[in-house]
Amino acid sequence: MKLLLERSTQSRSDGVFRLLTILGGALILLIMALLFIELVSNSWLSIEKFGLRFFYTNIWDPVQQEFGALSSLYGTLISTLIAMIIAVPLSLVIALFLVEMAPPPISKFFGMAIELLAAIPSIIYGMWGLFVFAPLMARYIQPFLQKVSGNFFLFEGPPMGIGMLTAGIILAIMILPFISSVMREVFLMVPSVVKESAVGMGATTWEMVKVMIRYGVQGMIGATFIGLGRAIGETMAVTFVIGNSHVISTSLFAPSNSITATLANEFAEASEPLYLSALIELGLLLFLVTFLIQMISQLWLKRIQKTMGVQ
Amino acid sequence: MKERSEKTRVYLDFVIRMISASGALLGLVFLIWILAVVLLRGIASIDWAFFTELPAPPGMGGGGLANAILGTLIITVLATLLSVPFGLLAGIYLSEFGGQSKFAQSIRFFTNILMGTPSIIIGIFVYTLLVRPIGHFSGYAGAVALAILMLPLVARTTEDMLQLVPSALRESALALGMPRWKVTLNVVFRASKKGLITGIMLAVARISGETAPLLFTALNSPYWPENFARPTANLTVTIFNYAMSPYADWQQLAWGASFLITFTVLITTIGVRYLVRDKHVK
């Protein structure tokens, strides 16, 4: 098909044009490479001094020049986990609703609304979270959870409205559009033959959907990964509501921290080379983790598209 | 499979449908809730002074965010001017020359990775590149950070849009003896102009609400953006600083800025979508 176009052109101007476009493409590779080199070299001071201790100790003391980032790592892990627990099932039912259950005009309207959730900037979620949602958590939701669970250890302490749970819920809303849009694609990829045979056997919509879910389960795992990558790197919304404390607490109501919140709060004030280096090492870690997640989800989804045979 | 009575099956089906519908409704509720809050709280700040005056010291009342509005505008325009040419070139390469070659595939792969890299990482990267060696924060560094965020978005949409142009069009132009670069810029670009503009507009909307990358590059300033080699006022970092401050009138200004950013981004996003209704060729 493209054979005609592949033929190398004679004129010099075309050679120059081609070279320019190659440079444009190469720039992206260059940025990626530089990104990695810069982050590693700028965090070298901290990597050398603390080694692995950086990841399993929890002393964050700019005065004594001693840094261990466990509280930030823990916070990122738990807040992301809460977000995933809420967002994955919710995205699944939303995708089902949009693809299989809603009549087209309604599906279109809701689809647009969910997509717009992704267009709202992170900092706006932060504003809403801090001034509207957190007070609501403090006044109603947290006391309610404490009452119902009989002071379960996850819900201990004074209900201040901020903390891991609030951050997790806001993260869940933020990653909803990304997960549900990939799940939608997956459902749309299910061959109509599969659906039709289920319906032909007299299955209800739910029974047909169960067949679809079994068919598209790999794609859903891919969708989950996409959401995970988003949640881990989300900064402003989390910074506003997580509480900014380096103390590790078992309670989801206690002020905590995350990698991104630590960076956003402390970066501009870090004057000491070692302090700055420790912060950049946190950034490097975040970069490596999201890089890995992106890579896995890309390869994973590509493989699925091959096996499912995109029409 | 277990035998279930007709009744149970229909009932279960109904329950699942209800759960699905409420899930979608929940998403809608959050959207309307957030937008309503931003609208109601923000609109109170929007007056003539908001667009024309510098911020007043806390407790004085009044004042505006004219400097931050201007700063954000300039940084965004600079970032767009920086990233669009390179993004277009990369997109042309991927669509017109690269094909399925190893080099093109790796560019596609890393473009996607760069798109999924948290914006805060890009902020740190530009800090190590342009802020630390020079010794101070600057508006230029902010523009570079946003440009890097925009680059993969522009490259990807350019490739997608150029792919939609039928090969026959290229072939006929080439058959007439047009050089390849002319075919691309005059024929292929003209055919996909709408899509390209859409892609760029969406990318601009995406970056104009970014905070984290600016926090490490442009920082913020209470003055007019006169010297871009110095810290430069912008809306998003202003929102962050003012929201975290204990002063009610600063928090109010932060709501005003939130209103401005949110509705600019949303109106752009909706408007662009409306102009180009699902032209996906399957």
Short mmCIF file of N, CA and C in Angstrom, two decimals, chain A residues 1-2 4-5 9 11 13-14 17-18 20-22 24-29 31-32 34-35 38-39 42 90 93-94 96-97 101 109-110 112-117 119-121 123-125 127-128 130-133 136 173 202-207 230 233 235-236 239-240 260 263-265 267-268 273 276 280 283 286-287 290-291 294-295 298-299, chain B residues 9 12-13 16-17 19-21 23-28 30-31 33-35 37-38 41 86 89-90 92-93 95 97 103 106-107 109-118 120-121 124-125 127-129 132 148 151 155 167 170-171 174 179-181 184 206 209 211-212 215-216 219 236 239-240 243-244 251 254-255 258 261-262 265-266 269-270 273:
data_model
loop_
_atom_site.label_atom_id
_atom_site.label_comp_id
_atom_site.label_asym_id
_atom_site.label_seq_id
_atom_site.Cartn_x
_atom_site.Cartn_y
_atom_site.Cartn_z
N MET A 1 0.83 -1.19 0.00
CA MET A 1 0.00 0.00 0.00
C MET A 1 0.87 1.25 0.00
N LYS A 2 1.86 1.22 0.90
CA LYS A 2 2.68 2.41 1.05
C LYS A 2 3.95 2.34 0.22
N LEU A 4 4.69 2.87 -2.76
CA LEU A 4 4.96 4.05 -3.58
C LEU A 4 5.63 5.15 -2.77
N LEU A 5 5.14 5.27 -1.52
CA LEU A 5 5.61 6.36 -0.69
C LEU A 5 6.98 6.05 -0.09
N THR A 9 13.23 9.68 -2.18
CA THR A 9 13.07 10.77 -3.13
C THR A 9 14.42 11.29 -3.58
N SER A 11 15.30 14.61 -4.69
CA SER A 11 15.77 15.98 -4.49
C SER A 11 16.42 16.20 -3.13
N SER A 13 16.10 18.88 -1.20
CA SER A 13 15.20 19.48 -0.23
C SER A 13 14.43 18.40 0.53
N ASP A 14 14.10 17.33 -0.15
CA ASP A 14 13.39 16.25 0.52
C ASP A 14 14.27 15.56 1.55
N PHE A 17 14.29 17.78 4.55
CA PHE A 17 13.00 17.70 5.23
C PHE A 17 12.91 16.43 6.07
N ARG A 18 13.31 15.34 5.47
CA ARG A 18 13.26 14.06 6.16
C ARG A 18 14.14 14.09 7.41
N LEU A 20 15.05 16.67 9.14
CA LEU A 20 14.44 17.53 10.15
C LEU A 20 13.40 16.76 10.96
N THR A 21 12.56 16.00 10.25
CA THR A 21 11.52 15.26 10.97
C THR A 21 12.15 14.19 11.87
N ILE A 22 13.22 13.57 11.41
CA ILE A 22 13.92 12.58 12.23
C ILE A 22 14.46 13.24 13.50
N GLY A 24 13.19 15.83 14.98
CA GLY A 24 12.03 16.06 15.85
C GLY A 24 11.71 14.82 16.66
N GLY A 25 11.73 13.67 16.00
CA GLY A 25 11.48 12.41 16.70
C GLY A 25 12.58 12.08 17.68
N ALA A 26 13.83 12.33 17.26
CA ALA A 26 14.97 11.99 18.12
C ALA A 26 14.97 12.85 19.38
N LEU A 27 14.39 14.06 19.29
CA LEU A 27 14.35 14.95 20.45
C LEU A 27 13.64 14.26 21.63
N ILE A 28 12.59 13.52 21.32
CA ILE A 28 11.85 12.84 22.38
C ILE A 28 12.73 11.80 23.06
N LEU A 29 13.50 11.06 22.25
CA LEU A 29 14.42 10.07 22.83
C LEU A 29 15.48 10.77 23.68
N ILE A 31 15.24 13.65 25.26
CA ILE A 31 14.65 14.13 26.51
C ILE A 31 14.57 12.98 27.52
N MET A 32 14.11 11.82 27.05
CA MET A 32 13.99 10.66 27.94
C MET A 32 15.35 10.29 28.54
N LEU A 34 18.11 12.18 28.78
CA LEU A 34 18.60 13.25 29.65
C LEU A 34 17.89 13.23 31.01
N LEU A 35 16.60 12.98 30.95
CA LEU A 35 15.78 12.93 32.17
C LEU A 35 16.38 11.93 33.15
N GLU A 38 20.02 13.11 34.32
CA GLU A 38 19.95 14.26 35.24
C GLU A 38 19.47 13.84 36.62
N LEU A 39 18.41 13.02 36.66
CA LEU A 39 17.87 12.61 37.96
C LEU A 39 18.87 11.77 38.73
N ASN A 42 21.89 14.04 39.85
CA ASN A 42 21.54 15.02 40.88
C ASN A 42 21.14 14.39 42.21
N LEU A 90 -15.64 0.81 40.40
CA LEU A 90 -16.49 1.90 39.93
C LEU A 90 -16.32 2.12 38.43
N VAL A 93 -18.16 -0.67 36.45
CA VAL A 93 -19.61 -0.53 36.28
C VAL A 93 -19.94 0.65 35.37
N ILE A 94 -19.12 1.71 35.45
CA ILE A 94 -19.37 2.86 34.57
C ILE A 94 -19.17 2.47 33.11
N LEU A 96 -19.42 -0.47 31.82
CA LEU A 96 -20.53 -1.35 31.44
C LEU A 96 -21.77 -0.55 31.11
N PHE A 97 -22.04 0.42 31.96
CA PHE A 97 -23.22 1.26 31.76
C PHE A 97 -23.13 1.97 30.41
N MET A 101 -25.51 -0.73 28.63
CA MET A 101 -26.82 -0.56 29.28
C MET A 101 -27.54 0.72 28.90
N PHE A 109 -23.85 11.46 26.85
CA PHE A 109 -23.83 12.52 27.85
C PHE A 109 -22.97 12.13 29.06
N PHE A 110 -23.20 10.93 29.58
CA PHE A 110 -22.42 10.48 30.74
C PHE A 110 -20.95 10.29 30.38
N MET A 112 -19.24 11.96 28.24
CA MET A 112 -18.65 13.30 28.20
C MET A 112 -18.36 13.78 29.62
N ALA A 113 -19.33 13.57 30.53
CA ALA A 113 -19.17 14.02 31.92
C ALA A 113 -17.96 13.35 32.56
N ILE A 114 -17.85 12.03 32.37
CA ILE A 114 -16.73 11.30 32.97
C ILE A 114 -15.40 11.80 32.37
N GLU A 115 -15.41 12.05 31.06
CA GLU A 115 -14.20 12.55 30.42
C GLU A 115 -13.79 13.92 30.95
N LEU A 116 -14.79 14.75 31.24
CA LEU A 116 -14.49 16.10 31.75
C LEU A 116 -13.84 16.04 33.13
N LEU A 117 -14.12 15.00 33.88
CA LEU A 117 -13.45 14.84 35.17
C LEU A 117 -11.93 14.82 34.98
N ALA A 119 -10.40 16.46 32.66
CA ALA A 119 -9.92 17.76 32.18
C ALA A 119 -9.74 18.77 33.31
N ILE A 120 -10.36 18.49 34.46
CA ILE A 120 -10.21 19.41 35.59
C ILE A 120 -8.79 19.31 36.13
N PRO A 121 -8.07 20.44 36.24
CA PRO A 121 -6.69 20.40 36.71
C PRO A 121 -6.58 19.88 38.14
N ILE A 123 -4.91 20.88 40.64
CA ILE A 123 -4.94 21.86 41.72
C ILE A 123 -6.39 22.22 42.11
N ILE A 124 -7.31 22.10 41.15
CA ILE A 124 -8.72 22.39 41.44
C ILE A 124 -9.29 21.30 42.35
N TYR A 125 -8.91 20.04 42.08
CA TYR A 125 -9.28 18.95 42.99
C TYR A 125 -8.74 19.25 44.39
N MET A 127 -8.14 22.26 45.73
CA MET A 127 -8.94 23.33 46.34
C MET A 127 -10.26 22.76 46.87
N TRP A 128 -10.94 22.01 46.03
CA TRP A 128 -12.22 21.43 46.41
C TRP A 128 -12.02 20.45 47.58
N LEU A 130 -9.62 20.44 49.87
CA LEU A 130 -9.23 21.09 51.14
C LEU A 130 -10.38 21.88 51.75
N PHE A 131 -11.10 22.63 50.91
CA PHE A 131 -12.08 23.58 51.47
C PHE A 131 -13.50 23.02 51.52
N VAL A 132 -13.80 21.99 50.74
CA VAL A 132 -15.17 21.49 50.69
C VAL A 132 -15.26 20.04 51.18
N PHE A 133 -14.43 19.19 50.57
CA PHE A 133 -14.56 17.76 50.86
C PHE A 133 -13.99 17.37 52.23
N LEU A 136 -16.27 18.13 55.13
CA LEU A 136 -17.37 17.17 55.08
C LEU A 136 -16.94 15.84 55.70
N ILE A 173 -11.47 9.56 42.31
CA ILE A 173 -12.28 10.33 41.37
C ILE A 173 -11.43 10.78 40.19
N GLY A 202 -30.56 -16.85 25.39
CA GLY A 202 -31.58 -16.38 26.34
C GLY A 202 -30.98 -15.76 27.58
N ALA A 203 -29.72 -15.31 27.49
CA ALA A 203 -29.08 -14.70 28.66
C ALA A 203 -29.64 -13.30 28.90
N THR A 204 -29.66 -12.90 30.18
CA THR A 204 -30.01 -11.52 30.50
C THR A 204 -28.77 -10.65 30.22
N THR A 205 -28.95 -9.33 30.29
CA THR A 205 -27.82 -8.43 30.03
C THR A 205 -26.65 -8.76 30.95
N TRP A 206 -26.95 -8.97 32.23
CA TRP A 206 -25.89 -9.24 33.20
C TRP A 206 -25.15 -10.53 32.86
N GLU A 207 -25.89 -11.54 32.44
CA GLU A 207 -25.24 -12.81 32.09
C GLU A 207 -24.36 -12.65 30.86
N ARG A 230 -1.20 6.77 36.85
CA ARG A 230 -1.73 8.12 37.08
C ARG A 230 -1.75 8.47 38.57
N GLY A 233 1.60 9.31 40.44
CA GLY A 233 2.29 10.55 40.13
C GLY A 233 1.47 11.81 40.39
N THR A 235 0.02 14.93 41.99
CA THR A 235 0.70 15.76 42.99
C THR A 235 -0.21 16.70 43.77
N MET A 236 -0.74 17.70 43.09
CA MET A 236 -1.37 18.81 43.81
C MET A 236 -2.55 18.40 44.68
N THR A 239 -1.25 16.78 47.75
CA THR A 239 -0.52 17.73 48.60
C THR A 239 -1.48 18.56 49.46
N PHE A 240 -2.62 18.93 48.89
CA PHE A 240 -3.57 19.76 49.62
C PHE A 240 -4.21 19.03 50.80
N THR A 260 4.97 12.60 46.23
CA THR A 260 4.70 13.84 45.50
C THR A 260 4.44 15.01 46.45
N LEU A 263 7.70 16.30 47.87
CA LEU A 263 8.41 17.09 46.86
C LEU A 263 7.79 18.48 46.72
N ALA A 264 6.47 18.53 46.57
CA ALA A 264 5.80 19.82 46.34
C ALA A 264 5.97 20.75 47.52
N ASN A 265 5.95 20.20 48.73
CA ASN A 265 6.02 21.04 49.92
C ASN A 265 7.43 21.51 50.25
N PHE A 267 10.48 21.21 48.18
CA PHE A 267 11.49 21.41 47.16
C PHE A 267 12.02 22.85 47.11
N ALA A 268 11.10 23.81 47.14
CA ALA A 268 11.52 25.21 46.99
C ALA A 268 12.33 25.70 48.19
N PRO A 273 22.62 21.06 49.78
CA PRO A 273 22.81 20.13 48.66
C PRO A 273 22.30 18.72 48.97
N LEU A 276 18.41 18.60 49.04
CA LEU A 276 17.93 18.65 47.66
C LEU A 276 18.14 17.31 46.96
N ILE A 280 15.49 14.83 45.22
CA ILE A 280 15.58 14.41 43.81
C ILE A 280 15.63 12.89 43.73
N GLY A 283 12.24 11.80 43.62
CA GLY A 283 11.74 12.00 42.26
C GLY A 283 12.19 10.89 41.32
N LEU A 286 10.18 7.80 41.96
CA LEU A 286 8.85 7.95 41.36
C LEU A 286 8.91 7.74 39.85
N PHE A 287 9.95 8.32 39.24
CA PHE A 287 10.13 8.19 37.80
C PHE A 287 10.31 6.72 37.39
N THR A 290 6.92 4.77 37.82
CA THR A 290 5.92 5.07 36.79
C THR A 290 6.39 4.59 35.41
N PHE A 291 7.70 4.69 35.18
CA PHE A 291 8.27 4.21 33.91
C PHE A 291 7.95 2.73 33.73
N GLN A 294 4.21 2.15 33.15
CA GLN A 294 3.86 2.54 31.78
C GLN A 294 4.30 1.48 30.79
N MET A 295 5.53 1.01 31.00
CA MET A 295 6.10 0.06 30.06
C MET A 295 5.28 -1.23 30.07
N GLN A 298 1.82 -0.70 28.50
CA GLN A 298 1.88 -0.56 27.04
C GLN A 298 2.04 -1.90 26.34
N LEU A 299 3.02 -2.69 26.82
CA LEU A 299 3.28 -3.98 26.19
C LEU A 299 2.09 -4.90 26.36
N ARG B 9 -32.94 -14.56 38.07
CA ARG B 9 -32.06 -14.05 37.02
C ARG B 9 -32.45 -12.64 36.60
N LEU B 12 -31.64 -10.22 39.50
CA LEU B 12 -30.20 -9.94 39.58
C LEU B 12 -29.78 -8.98 38.48
N ASP B 13 -30.30 -9.22 37.29
CA ASP B 13 -30.00 -8.37 36.15
C ASP B 13 -30.38 -6.93 36.45
N ILE B 16 -27.94 -5.30 39.00
CA ILE B 16 -26.67 -4.94 38.38
C ILE B 16 -26.83 -3.67 37.53
N ARG B 17 -27.93 -3.60 36.80
CA ARG B 17 -28.18 -2.40 35.99
C ARG B 17 -28.26 -1.16 36.86
N ILE B 19 -26.87 -0.72 39.81
CA ILE B 19 -25.53 -0.41 40.33
C ILE B 19 -24.73 0.33 39.27
N SER B 20 -24.80 -0.17 38.03
CA SER B 20 -24.06 0.49 36.95
C SER B 20 -24.50 1.91 36.75
N ALA B 21 -25.82 2.11 36.72
CA ALA B 21 -26.35 3.45 36.50
C ALA B 21 -25.94 4.38 37.64
N GLY B 23 -23.28 4.13 39.46
CA GLY B 23 -21.86 4.43 39.29
C GLY B 23 -21.64 5.60 38.36
N ALA B 24 -22.31 5.55 37.21
CA ALA B 24 -22.18 6.64 36.24
C ALA B 24 -22.72 7.94 36.82
N LEU B 25 -23.81 7.81 37.56
CA LEU B 25 -24.43 8.99 38.17
C LEU B 25 -23.49 9.63 39.19
N LEU B 26 -22.78 8.76 39.94
CA LEU B 26 -21.83 9.25 40.94
C LEU B 26 -20.75 10.10 40.29
N GLY B 27 -20.24 9.62 39.15
CA GLY B 27 -19.24 10.40 38.42
C GLY B 27 -19.78 11.77 38.04
N LEU B 28 -21.02 11.78 37.55
CA LEU B 28 -21.66 13.04 37.15
C LEU B 28 -21.84 13.96 38.35
N PHE B 30 -20.06 14.15 41.12
CA PHE B 30 -18.79 14.76 41.50
C PHE B 30 -18.41 15.88 40.55
N LEU B 31 -18.63 15.65 39.26
CA LEU B 31 -18.29 16.68 38.27
C LEU B 31 -19.08 17.96 38.54
N TRP B 33 -20.66 18.83 41.25
CA TRP B 33 -20.32 19.35 42.58
C TRP B 33 -19.07 20.23 42.52
N ILE B 34 -18.00 19.68 41.93
CA ILE B 34 -16.74 20.43 41.86
C ILE B 34 -16.92 21.71 41.05
N LEU B 35 -17.58 21.59 39.91
CA LEU B 35 -17.77 22.76 39.06
C LEU B 35 -18.62 23.82 39.75
N VAL B 37 -18.98 24.33 43.00
CA VAL B 37 -18.21 24.96 44.07
C VAL B 37 -17.26 26.01 43.49
N VAL B 38 -16.53 25.63 42.43
CA VAL B 38 -15.58 26.56 41.83
C VAL B 38 -16.30 27.79 41.28
N ARG B 41 -17.89 29.90 44.44
CA ARG B 41 -16.89 30.56 45.28
C ARG B 41 -16.00 31.50 44.48
N PHE B 86 8.49 21.18 17.04
CA PHE B 86 9.14 19.88 17.24
C PHE B 86 8.12 18.74 17.25
N LEU B 89 7.07 18.04 13.70
CA LEU B 89 8.12 17.31 12.98
C LEU B 89 8.14 15.84 13.39
N ALA B 90 8.09 15.61 14.71
CA ALA B 90 8.12 14.23 15.18
C ALA B 90 6.91 13.46 14.65
N ILE B 92 5.20 14.10 11.92
CA ILE B 92 5.37 13.88 10.47
C ILE B 92 6.29 12.67 10.25
N TYR B 93 7.38 12.63 11.02
CA TYR B 93 8.29 11.50 10.86
C TYR B 93 7.56 10.18 11.10
N SER B 95 4.41 9.44 10.99
CA SER B 95 3.34 9.11 10.05
C SER B 95 3.85 8.90 8.63
N PHE B 97 7.34 8.92 7.33
CA PHE B 97 8.61 8.27 7.01
C PHE B 97 8.91 7.03 7.84
N PHE B 103 13.36 2.28 14.76
CA PHE B 103 13.56 3.63 15.28
C PHE B 103 12.21 4.31 15.55
N SER B 106 10.46 2.78 18.52
CA SER B 106 10.99 3.18 19.82
C SER B 106 10.58 4.62 20.15
N ILE B 107 10.50 5.47 19.12
CA ILE B 107 10.02 6.84 19.38
C ILE B 107 8.58 6.81 19.87
N PHE B 109 7.07 4.39 21.40
CA PHE B 109 7.09 3.81 22.75
C PHE B 109 7.44 4.87 23.79
N PHE B 110 8.52 5.62 23.54
CA PHE B 110 8.96 6.62 24.53
C PHE B 110 8.07 7.85 24.54
N THR B 111 7.41 8.13 23.43
CA THR B 111 6.43 9.22 23.44
C THR B 111 5.31 8.89 24.42
N ASN B 112 4.83 7.65 24.36
CA ASN B 112 3.80 7.22 25.31
C ASN B 112 4.29 7.27 26.74
N ILE B 113 5.53 6.82 26.95
CA ILE B 113 6.09 6.84 28.31
C ILE B 113 6.19 8.27 28.82
N LEU B 114 6.66 9.17 27.96
CA LEU B 114 6.81 10.57 28.35
C LEU B 114 5.43 11.17 28.68
N MET B 115 4.42 10.77 27.93
CA MET B 115 3.06 11.24 28.20
C MET B 115 2.59 10.81 29.58
N GLY B 116 2.99 9.61 29.98
CA GLY B 116 2.53 9.08 31.27
C GLY B 116 3.44 9.44 32.43
N THR B 117 4.53 10.16 32.14
CA THR B 117 5.42 10.56 33.23
C THR B 117 4.77 11.69 34.03
N PRO B 118 4.73 11.54 35.36
CA PRO B 118 4.11 12.58 36.18
C PRO B 118 4.73 13.95 35.92
N ILE B 120 5.31 16.34 37.78
CA ILE B 120 6.23 16.80 38.82
C ILE B 120 7.66 16.37 38.48
N ILE B 121 7.80 15.21 37.83
CA ILE B 121 9.12 14.72 37.42
C ILE B 121 9.72 15.65 36.37
N ILE B 124 11.11 18.64 38.11
CA ILE B 124 12.42 18.40 38.74
C ILE B 124 13.51 18.36 37.67
N PHE B 125 13.21 17.70 36.55
CA PHE B 125 14.17 17.57 35.46
C PHE B 125 14.60 18.95 34.95
N TYR B 127 14.34 21.71 36.52
CA TYR B 127 15.06 22.37 37.62
C TYR B 127 16.55 22.02 37.57
N THR B 128 16.86 20.74 37.40
CA THR B 128 18.27 20.33 37.37
C THR B 128 18.97 20.85 36.11
N LEU B 129 18.19 21.08 35.07
CA LEU B 129 18.75 21.48 33.79
C LEU B 129 18.93 23.00 33.69
N ARG B 132 19.03 25.01 38.57
CA ARG B 132 20.18 24.79 39.46
C ARG B 132 21.49 25.35 38.89
N ILE B 148 7.93 20.58 27.39
CA ILE B 148 8.26 19.15 27.41
C ILE B 148 7.01 18.32 27.67
N LEU B 151 5.05 18.34 24.27
CA LEU B 151 5.68 17.72 23.11
C LEU B 151 5.09 16.35 22.73
N ALA B 155 3.02 15.43 19.27
CA ALA B 155 3.57 14.42 18.37
C ALA B 155 2.55 13.31 18.11
N SER B 167 -3.88 7.61 1.50
CA SER B 167 -2.62 7.56 0.76
C SER B 167 -2.78 8.06 -0.67
N ARG B 170 -1.71 11.55 -1.25
CA ARG B 170 -0.25 11.74 -1.34
C ARG B 170 0.25 11.29 -2.70
N GLU B 171 -0.26 10.12 -3.11
CA GLU B 171 0.24 9.54 -4.35
C GLU B 171 -0.08 10.42 -5.55
N LEU B 174 2.27 13.34 -5.51
CA LEU B 174 3.62 12.93 -5.90
C LEU B 174 3.69 12.66 -7.40
N PRO B 179 7.53 17.71 -4.82
CA PRO B 179 8.46 17.10 -3.87
C PRO B 179 7.73 16.70 -2.58
N ARG B 180 8.35 15.75 -1.90
CA ARG B 180 7.71 15.16 -0.73
C ARG B 180 7.35 16.19 0.34
N TRP B 181 8.27 17.14 0.60
CA TRP B 181 8.02 18.11 1.67
C TRP B 181 6.83 18.99 1.33
N THR B 184 3.63 17.05 1.91
CA THR B 184 3.28 16.98 3.33
C THR B 184 2.70 18.30 3.82
N ARG B 206 -4.54 21.18 28.39
CA ARG B 206 -3.98 20.25 29.37
C ARG B 206 -2.88 20.90 30.22
N GLY B 209 -3.35 24.15 33.17
CA GLY B 209 -3.74 23.95 34.56
C GLY B 209 -2.65 23.30 35.40
N THR B 211 0.47 22.70 37.76
CA THR B 211 1.07 23.42 38.87
C THR B 211 2.45 22.91 39.22
N ALA B 212 2.55 21.61 39.46
CA ALA B 212 3.79 21.01 39.94
C ALA B 212 5.03 21.39 39.12
N LEU B 215 6.10 24.92 39.90
CA LEU B 215 6.55 25.09 41.28
C LEU B 215 8.08 24.98 41.38
N PHE B 216 8.69 24.20 40.51
CA PHE B 216 10.14 23.98 40.57
C PHE B 216 10.89 24.80 39.53
N LEU B 219 8.38 29.23 39.69
CA LEU B 219 8.01 29.59 41.06
C LEU B 219 6.87 30.60 41.03
N THR B 236 -1.40 29.16 38.67
CA THR B 236 -1.54 27.91 39.42
C THR B 236 -0.71 27.90 40.70
N ILE B 239 -2.45 29.95 43.20
CA ILE B 239 -3.54 29.22 43.87
C ILE B 239 -2.97 28.41 45.03
N PHE B 240 -1.89 27.69 44.75
CA PHE B 240 -1.26 26.84 45.78
C PHE B 240 -0.83 27.68 46.98
N ALA B 243 -3.96 29.40 48.76
CA ALA B 243 -4.86 28.45 49.42
C ALA B 243 -4.25 27.97 50.73
N MET B 244 -2.93 27.81 50.74
CA MET B 244 -2.25 27.32 51.94
C MET B 244 -2.00 28.43 52.96
N GLN B 251 -7.24 33.47 50.20
CA GLN B 251 -7.94 32.25 49.81
C GLN B 251 -9.05 32.58 48.81
N ALA B 254 -7.58 32.94 45.53
CA ALA B 254 -7.25 31.62 44.99
C ALA B 254 -8.48 30.99 44.33
N TRP B 255 -9.66 31.20 44.93
CA TRP B 255 -10.90 30.71 44.31
C TRP B 255 -11.15 31.40 42.98
N SER B 258 -8.91 29.87 40.52
CA SER B 258 -9.39 28.52 40.21
C SER B 258 -10.53 28.58 39.20
N ILE B 261 -9.09 29.45 35.67
CA ILE B 261 -8.39 28.32 35.06
C ILE B 261 -9.39 27.23 34.66
N THR B 262 -10.24 26.82 35.60
CA THR B 262 -11.14 25.70 35.35
C THR B 262 -12.02 25.95 34.13
N VAL B 265 -10.16 26.06 30.77
CA VAL B 265 -9.80 24.71 30.33
C VAL B 265 -11.03 23.95 29.84
N LEU B 266 -12.11 24.01 30.61
CA LEU B 266 -13.30 23.25 30.26
C LEU B 266 -13.95 23.75 28.96
N THR B 269 -11.87 22.62 26.10
CA THR B 269 -12.02 21.18 25.87
C THR B 269 -13.36 20.86 25.20
N ILE B 270 -14.44 21.41 25.76
CA ILE B 270 -15.77 21.12 25.21
C ILE B 270 -15.90 21.72 23.81
N ARG B 273 -14.02 19.68 21.24
CA ARG B 273 -14.71 18.41 21.01
C ARG B 273 -15.94 18.61 20.12
#
